[in-house]
Short mmCIF file of N, CA, C and O in Angstrom, two decimals:
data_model
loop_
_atom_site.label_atom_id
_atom_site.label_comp_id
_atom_site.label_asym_id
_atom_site.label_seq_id
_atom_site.Cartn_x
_atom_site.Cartn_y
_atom_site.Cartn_z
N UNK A 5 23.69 3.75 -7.37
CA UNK A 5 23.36 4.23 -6.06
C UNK A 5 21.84 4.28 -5.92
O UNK A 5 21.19 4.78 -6.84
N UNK A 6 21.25 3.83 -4.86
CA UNK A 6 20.17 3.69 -5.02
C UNK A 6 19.50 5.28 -4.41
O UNK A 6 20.09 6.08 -3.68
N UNK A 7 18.03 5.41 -5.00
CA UNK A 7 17.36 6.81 -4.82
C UNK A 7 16.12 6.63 -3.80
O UNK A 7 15.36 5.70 -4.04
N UNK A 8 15.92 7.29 -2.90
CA UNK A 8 15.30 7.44 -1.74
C UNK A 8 13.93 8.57 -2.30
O UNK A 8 14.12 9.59 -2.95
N UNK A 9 12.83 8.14 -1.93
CA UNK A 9 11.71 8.76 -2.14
C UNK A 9 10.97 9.26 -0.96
O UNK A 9 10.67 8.32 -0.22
N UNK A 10 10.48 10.63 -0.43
CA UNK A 10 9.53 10.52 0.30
C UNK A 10 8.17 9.99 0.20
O UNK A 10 7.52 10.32 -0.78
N UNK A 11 7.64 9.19 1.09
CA UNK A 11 6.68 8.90 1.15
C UNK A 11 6.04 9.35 2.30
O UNK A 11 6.65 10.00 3.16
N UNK A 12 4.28 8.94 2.45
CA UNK A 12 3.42 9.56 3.92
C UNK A 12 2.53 8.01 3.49
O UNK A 12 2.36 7.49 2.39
N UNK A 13 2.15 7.65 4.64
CA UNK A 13 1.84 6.19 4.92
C UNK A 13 0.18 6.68 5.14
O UNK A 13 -0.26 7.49 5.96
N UNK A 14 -0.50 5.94 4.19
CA UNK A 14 -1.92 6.03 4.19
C UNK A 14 -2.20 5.00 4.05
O UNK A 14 -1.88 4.06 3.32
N UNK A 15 -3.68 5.41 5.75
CA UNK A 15 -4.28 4.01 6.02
C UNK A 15 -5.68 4.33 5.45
O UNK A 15 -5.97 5.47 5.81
N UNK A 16 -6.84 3.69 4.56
CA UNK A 16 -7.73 3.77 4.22
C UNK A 16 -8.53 2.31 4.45
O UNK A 16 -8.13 1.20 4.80
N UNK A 17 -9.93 2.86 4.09
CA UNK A 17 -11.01 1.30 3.63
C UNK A 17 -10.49 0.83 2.39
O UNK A 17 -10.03 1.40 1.40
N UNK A 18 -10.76 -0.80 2.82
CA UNK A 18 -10.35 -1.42 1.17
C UNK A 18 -10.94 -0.86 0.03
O UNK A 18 -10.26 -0.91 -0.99
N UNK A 19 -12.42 -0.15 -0.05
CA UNK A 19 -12.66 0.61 -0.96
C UNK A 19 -12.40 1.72 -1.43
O UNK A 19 -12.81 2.13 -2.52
N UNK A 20 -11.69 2.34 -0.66
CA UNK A 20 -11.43 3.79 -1.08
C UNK A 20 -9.79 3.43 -1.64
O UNK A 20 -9.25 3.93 -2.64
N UNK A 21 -9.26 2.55 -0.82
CA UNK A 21 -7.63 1.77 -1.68
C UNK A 21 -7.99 1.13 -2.91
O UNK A 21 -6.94 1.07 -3.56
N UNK A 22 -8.90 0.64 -3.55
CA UNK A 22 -9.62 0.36 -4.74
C UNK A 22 -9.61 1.87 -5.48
O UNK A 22 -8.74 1.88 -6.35
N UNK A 23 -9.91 2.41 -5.44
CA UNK A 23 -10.56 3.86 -5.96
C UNK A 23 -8.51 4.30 -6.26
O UNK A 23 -8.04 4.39 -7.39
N UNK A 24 -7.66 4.48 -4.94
CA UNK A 24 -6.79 5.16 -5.43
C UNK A 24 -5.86 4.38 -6.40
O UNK A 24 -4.99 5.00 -7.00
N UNK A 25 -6.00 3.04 -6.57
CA UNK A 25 -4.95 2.08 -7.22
C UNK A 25 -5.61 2.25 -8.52
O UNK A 25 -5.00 1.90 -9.53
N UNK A 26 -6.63 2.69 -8.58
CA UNK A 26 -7.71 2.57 -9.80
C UNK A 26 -6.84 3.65 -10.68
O UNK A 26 -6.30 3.36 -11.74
N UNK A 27 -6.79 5.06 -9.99
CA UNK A 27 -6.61 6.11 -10.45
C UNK A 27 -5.06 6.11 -10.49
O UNK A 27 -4.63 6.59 -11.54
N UNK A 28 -4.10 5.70 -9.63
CA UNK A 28 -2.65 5.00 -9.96
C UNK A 28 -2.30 4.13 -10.78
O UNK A 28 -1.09 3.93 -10.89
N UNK A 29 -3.01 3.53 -11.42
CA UNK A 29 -2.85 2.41 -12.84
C UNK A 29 -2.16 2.71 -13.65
O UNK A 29 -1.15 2.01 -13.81
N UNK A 30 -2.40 3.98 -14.60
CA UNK A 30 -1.90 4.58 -15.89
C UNK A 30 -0.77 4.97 -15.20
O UNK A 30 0.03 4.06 -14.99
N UNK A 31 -0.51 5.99 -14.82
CA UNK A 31 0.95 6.30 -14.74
C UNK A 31 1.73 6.07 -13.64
O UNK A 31 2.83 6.62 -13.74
N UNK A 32 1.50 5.28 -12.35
CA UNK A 32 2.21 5.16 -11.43
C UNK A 32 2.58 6.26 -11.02
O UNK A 32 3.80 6.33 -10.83
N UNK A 33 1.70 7.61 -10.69
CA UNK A 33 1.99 8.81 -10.16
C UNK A 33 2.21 8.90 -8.82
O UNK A 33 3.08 9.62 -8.33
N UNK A 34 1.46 8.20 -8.22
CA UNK A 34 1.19 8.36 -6.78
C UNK A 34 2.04 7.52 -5.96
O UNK A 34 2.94 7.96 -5.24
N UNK A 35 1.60 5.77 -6.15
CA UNK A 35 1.98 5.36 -4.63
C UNK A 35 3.33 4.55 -5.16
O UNK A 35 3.59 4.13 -6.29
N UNK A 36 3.89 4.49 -4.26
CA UNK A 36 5.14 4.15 -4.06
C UNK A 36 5.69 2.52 -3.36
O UNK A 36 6.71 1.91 -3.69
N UNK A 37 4.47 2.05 -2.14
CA UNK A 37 4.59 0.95 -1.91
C UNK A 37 2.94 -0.06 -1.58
O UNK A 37 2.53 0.37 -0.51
N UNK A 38 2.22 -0.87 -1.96
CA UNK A 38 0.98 -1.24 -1.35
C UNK A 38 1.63 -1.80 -0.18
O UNK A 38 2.84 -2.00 -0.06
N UNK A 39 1.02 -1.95 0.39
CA UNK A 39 1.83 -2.66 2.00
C UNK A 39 0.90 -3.80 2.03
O UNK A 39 1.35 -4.93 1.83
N UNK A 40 -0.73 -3.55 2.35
CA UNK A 40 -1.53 -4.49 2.58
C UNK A 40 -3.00 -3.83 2.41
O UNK A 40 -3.16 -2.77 1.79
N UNK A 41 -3.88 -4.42 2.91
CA UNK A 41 -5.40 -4.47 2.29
C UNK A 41 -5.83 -2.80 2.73
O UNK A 41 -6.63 -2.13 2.07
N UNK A 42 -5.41 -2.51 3.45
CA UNK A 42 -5.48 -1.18 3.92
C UNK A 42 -4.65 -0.33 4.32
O UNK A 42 -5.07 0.45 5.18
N UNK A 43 -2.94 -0.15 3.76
CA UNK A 43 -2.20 0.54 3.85
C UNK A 43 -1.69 0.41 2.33
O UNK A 43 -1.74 -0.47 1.48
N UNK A 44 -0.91 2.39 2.42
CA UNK A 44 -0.06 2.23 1.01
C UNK A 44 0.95 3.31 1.18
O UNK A 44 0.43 4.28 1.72
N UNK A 45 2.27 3.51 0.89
CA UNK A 45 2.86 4.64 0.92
C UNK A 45 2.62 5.17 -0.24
O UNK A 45 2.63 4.56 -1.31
N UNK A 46 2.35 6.64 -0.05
CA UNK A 46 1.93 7.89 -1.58
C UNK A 46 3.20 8.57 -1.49
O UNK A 46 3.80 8.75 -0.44
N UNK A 47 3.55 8.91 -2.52
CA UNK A 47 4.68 9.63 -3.06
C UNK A 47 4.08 11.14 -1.91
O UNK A 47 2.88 11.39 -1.84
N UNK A 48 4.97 11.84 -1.24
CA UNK A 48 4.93 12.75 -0.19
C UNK A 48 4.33 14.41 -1.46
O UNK A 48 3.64 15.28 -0.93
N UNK A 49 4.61 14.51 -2.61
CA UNK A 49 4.75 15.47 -3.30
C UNK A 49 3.47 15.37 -4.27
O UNK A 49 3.02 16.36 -4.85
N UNK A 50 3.10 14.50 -4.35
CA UNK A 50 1.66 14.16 -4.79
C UNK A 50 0.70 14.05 -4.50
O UNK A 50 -0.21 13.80 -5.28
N UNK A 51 0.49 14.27 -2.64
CA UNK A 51 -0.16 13.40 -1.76
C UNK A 51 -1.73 14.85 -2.48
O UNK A 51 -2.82 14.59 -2.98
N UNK A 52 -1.24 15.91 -2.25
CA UNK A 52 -2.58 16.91 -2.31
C UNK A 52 -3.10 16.46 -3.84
O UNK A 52 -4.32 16.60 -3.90
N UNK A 53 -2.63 16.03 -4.88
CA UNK A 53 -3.24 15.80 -5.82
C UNK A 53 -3.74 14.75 -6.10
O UNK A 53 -4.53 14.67 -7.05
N UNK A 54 -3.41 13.73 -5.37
CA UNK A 54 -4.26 12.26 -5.10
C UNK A 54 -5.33 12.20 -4.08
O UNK A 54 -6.22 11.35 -3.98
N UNK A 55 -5.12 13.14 -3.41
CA UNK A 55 -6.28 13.89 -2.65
C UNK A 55 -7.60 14.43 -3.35
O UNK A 55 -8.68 14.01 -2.94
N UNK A 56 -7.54 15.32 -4.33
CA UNK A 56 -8.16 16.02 -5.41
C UNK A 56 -8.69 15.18 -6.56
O UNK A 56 -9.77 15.42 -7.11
N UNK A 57 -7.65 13.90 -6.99
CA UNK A 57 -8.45 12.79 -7.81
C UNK A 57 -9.56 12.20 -7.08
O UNK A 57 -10.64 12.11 -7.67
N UNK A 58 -9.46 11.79 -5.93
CA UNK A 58 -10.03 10.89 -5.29
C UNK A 58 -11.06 11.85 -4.63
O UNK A 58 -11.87 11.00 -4.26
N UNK A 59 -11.58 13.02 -4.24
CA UNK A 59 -12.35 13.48 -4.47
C UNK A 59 -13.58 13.43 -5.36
O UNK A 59 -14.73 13.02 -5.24
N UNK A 60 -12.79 14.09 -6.38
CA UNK A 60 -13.52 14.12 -7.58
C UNK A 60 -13.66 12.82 -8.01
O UNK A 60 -14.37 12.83 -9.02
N UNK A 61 -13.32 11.72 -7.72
CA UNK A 61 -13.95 9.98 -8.18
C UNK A 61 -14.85 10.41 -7.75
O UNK A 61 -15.76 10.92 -8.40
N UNK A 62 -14.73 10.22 -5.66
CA UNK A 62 -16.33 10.00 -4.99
C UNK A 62 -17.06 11.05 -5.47
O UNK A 62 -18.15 10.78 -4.97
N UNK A 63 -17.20 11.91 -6.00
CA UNK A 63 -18.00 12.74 -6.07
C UNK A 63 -18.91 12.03 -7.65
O UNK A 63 -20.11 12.23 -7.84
N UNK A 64 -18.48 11.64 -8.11
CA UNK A 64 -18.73 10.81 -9.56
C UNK A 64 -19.34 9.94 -9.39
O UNK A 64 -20.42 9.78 -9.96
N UNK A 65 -18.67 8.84 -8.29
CA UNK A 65 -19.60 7.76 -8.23
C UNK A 65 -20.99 7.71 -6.85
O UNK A 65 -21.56 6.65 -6.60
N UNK A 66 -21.20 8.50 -6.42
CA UNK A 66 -21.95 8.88 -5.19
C UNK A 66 -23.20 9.41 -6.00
O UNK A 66 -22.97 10.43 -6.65
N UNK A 67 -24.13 9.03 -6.05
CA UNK A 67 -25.80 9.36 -6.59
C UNK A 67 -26.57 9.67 -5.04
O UNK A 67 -26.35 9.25 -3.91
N UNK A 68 -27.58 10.64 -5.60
CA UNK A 68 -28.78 10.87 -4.29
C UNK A 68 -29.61 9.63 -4.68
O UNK A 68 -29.76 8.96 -5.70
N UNK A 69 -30.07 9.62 -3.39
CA UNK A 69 -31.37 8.92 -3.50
C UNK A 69 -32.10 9.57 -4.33
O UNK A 69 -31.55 10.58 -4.75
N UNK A 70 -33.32 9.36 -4.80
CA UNK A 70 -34.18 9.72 -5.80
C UNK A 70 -35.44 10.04 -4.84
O UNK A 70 -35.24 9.84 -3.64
N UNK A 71 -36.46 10.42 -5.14
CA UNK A 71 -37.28 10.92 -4.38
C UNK A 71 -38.74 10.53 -4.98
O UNK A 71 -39.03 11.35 -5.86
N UNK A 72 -39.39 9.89 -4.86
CA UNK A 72 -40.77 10.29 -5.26
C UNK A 72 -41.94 11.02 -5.15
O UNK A 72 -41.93 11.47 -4.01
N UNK A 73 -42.72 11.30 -5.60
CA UNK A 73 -43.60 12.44 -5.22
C UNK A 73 -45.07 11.76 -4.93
O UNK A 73 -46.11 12.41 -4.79
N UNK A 74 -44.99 10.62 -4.88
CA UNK A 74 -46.30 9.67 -4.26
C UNK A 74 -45.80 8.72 -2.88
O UNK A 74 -45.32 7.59 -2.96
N UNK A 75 -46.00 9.34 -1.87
CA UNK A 75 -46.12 8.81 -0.76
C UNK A 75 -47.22 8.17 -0.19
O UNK A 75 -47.14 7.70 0.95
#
């Protein structure tokens, strides 16, 4: 008998769908279907914690500008 999953249909930039497939690799926690370059269904019960990875990526890969002190 086949098993029915909730899913919630997320539309993102191709880069930030990079970032969550990145972090979906190892265990297939999250998404449930890629659809296309900018859609994916996420498992409905995971969605706040793929939320919280993907956070904490951008927050990792996001640098300030640097500043110099000779203008």
């Amino acid at each position: 008998m086949p098993k029915a999953i909730k899913g919630v249909l997320v539309e993102c930039d191709p880069s930030i769908k990079a970032i969550i497939l990145k972090i979906d690799q190892d265990k297939h926690d999250y998404i449930i279907e890629d659809l296309d370059d900018q859609t994916l269904v996420v498992k409905e019960n995971q969605l706040s914690s793929l939320k919280a990875r993907l956070e904490e990526e951008l927050a990792n890969t996001q640098t300030m500008p640097e500043f110099s002190g000779s203008d």
